[in-house]
């Protein structure tokens, strides 16, 4: 069944509404990081509890993203977008009102559910509203807004925590969400996907598998790697994910058709996304605490000092989108990932108990440039590597892998940190931080290698169906039903 769309609003409104919603979801990935020491002081909790205030959000976000995309394709993307936005806004209020660390973690998990429904549909709704020849720039603006969330997350979290209270990092979402709901109802166009039935077995296999793996990684440092549940989680999770892959290869209407991974473009950008977020989010989780706990900066000072890294996408992401239209997404994304890896490696070299900000600054700038070059071209690569009616599930799959990478990054890098250091002193923290950052740099360097697997624009066009562009350029021609994506 071809994709159906009901006329409602224009590209401008779609960009404003989806950009603002994406801002909220991206902001809550990082806004809590500079507030972690204050949350720990106010509500108590050990390192693994702090991990769960981040991972509870990213985990539910990750495991339900493809489900959210599937529900939107079947029941209406605008309708499900509004439902996800409602859940996200209500859960933000619950997080602000949380009386203890356990209730905060629970509210963060519900926030992730709302974001999982809302976030993948932002890119699909935007793609449906913007003409093909302008999508590169639209993705660039969308990426810049998400970059703004990354940039302002540590700074907003630090400023509100220091000058008001940490609860206001969650109250901030409530008026924005309430303002977006009527705008979405009035200004977004409703659209549908292929109308395929929901894949409940695939949902259960993917959700259970991802939860088991991340649970084991988060709990391992706290209770020991020989704990039965810690051993069971990754083992059972891996088995469930293997079942998910088998199911996706054989089912008539799977949540994530495994045939999509026959496309080198789709496989390369998704592998790169998972590894990029693994290295980046795990690093930010630890560095925000390092700046406060080891170097003695206030929450606001820590957020400001991270701006050369986290703030760079505001300036560079639109340019990166433009470059991807001109030369293709592959070289832009790969260059960005290798720069990000170099920045993390530089920080690992200089990290110490008394490192000056001048010594940190080059690493932050290089990392910021790298992250900026990645965001917008990556979105274009994902959306151009599949059939138009499969863009919803492709967006959901890519966002899911990004969030899985974020959750794994916090878990893996915290485990490395705990094995070599701790909170006892500034020196102890630096001793754990250095090997963790090396692990993050290695993950992002591998992401750069995965990006190089994506075929170049010339090769993709030589062997693709008319209108296809596997290297991130916008296309307007839909391939016939059953045609393979570009760049197999």
Tab-separated table of N, CA and C in Angstrom, residues 13 16 25 28 32 44 64 66 141 176 186 192 231 295 325 390 393 423 427 432 456:
chain	number	residue	atom	x	y	z
A	13	UNK	N	6.075	24.819	9.329
A	13	UNK	CA	5.480	24.374	10.593
A	13	UNK	C	6.010	22.999	10.995
A	16	UNK	N	9.413	23.451	12.578
A	16	UNK	CA	9.336	24.054	13.910
A	16	UNK	C	8.868	23.037	14.946
A	25	UNK	N	13.434	15.742	23.459
A	25	UNK	CA	13.908	14.373	23.662
A	25	UNK	C	15.426	14.322	23.779
A	28	UNK	N	16.798	15.747	27.168
A	28	UNK	CA	16.701	14.903	28.346
A	28	UNK	C	17.689	13.761	28.350
A	32	UNK	N	20.485	15.853	32.465
A	32	UNK	CA	20.642	15.324	33.815
A	32	UNK	C	22.109	15.142	34.198
A	44	UNK	N	20.359	10.639	47.445
A	44	UNK	CA	21.192	9.490	47.766
A	44	UNK	C	21.415	8.621	46.546
A	64	UNK	N	11.894	0.733	22.638
A	64	UNK	CA	10.545	0.963	22.111
A	64	UNK	C	10.504	1.868	20.888
A	66	UNK	N	11.462	1.393	17.714
A	66	UNK	CA	10.918	0.750	16.525
A	66	UNK	C	9.432	0.459	16.693
A	141	UNK	N	18.991	21.726	9.551
A	141	UNK	CA	18.361	22.537	10.605
A	141	UNK	C	17.888	21.645	11.739
A	176	UNK	N	6.693	23.600	27.384
A	176	UNK	CA	7.007	23.377	25.976
A	176	UNK	C	6.120	22.282	25.387
A	186	UNK	N	-3.038	21.062	14.860
A	186	UNK	CA	-3.533	21.995	13.847
A	186	UNK	C	-2.639	22.108	12.620
A	192	UNK	N	0.578	7.991	6.922
A	192	UNK	CA	0.576	6.578	7.295
A	192	UNK	C	1.660	5.850	6.513
A	231	UNK	N	25.031	-12.372	35.137
A	231	UNK	CA	25.414	-13.331	34.102
A	231	UNK	C	24.241	-13.678	33.196
A	295	UNK	N	37.715	18.416	39.398
A	295	UNK	CA	38.312	19.730	39.168
A	295	UNK	C	37.633	20.846	39.947
A	325	UNK	N	24.547	17.427	0.826
A	325	UNK	CA	23.837	17.564	-0.441
A	325	UNK	C	24.804	17.722	-1.610
A	390	UNK	N	9.261	2.740	3.829
A	390	UNK	CA	9.987	2.122	4.940
A	390	UNK	C	10.769	3.139	5.752
A	393	UNK	N	10.126	3.047	9.745
A	393	UNK	CA	10.807	2.010	10.510
A	393	UNK	C	12.316	2.193	10.434
A	423	UNK	N	35.384	7.450	43.242
A	423	UNK	CA	35.062	8.785	43.721
A	423	UNK	C	35.876	9.205	44.946
A	427	UNK	N	42.402	12.298	42.118
A	427	UNK	CA	43.330	11.415	41.433
A	427	UNK	C	42.691	10.080	41.103
A	432	UNK	N	40.430	6.459	36.797
A	432	UNK	CA	39.374	5.699	36.134
A	432	UNK	C	38.923	6.321	34.833
A	456	UNK	N	30.137	5.151	-2.041
A	456	UNK	CA	30.206	6.546	-2.442
A	456	UNK	C	29.017	6.892	-3.313
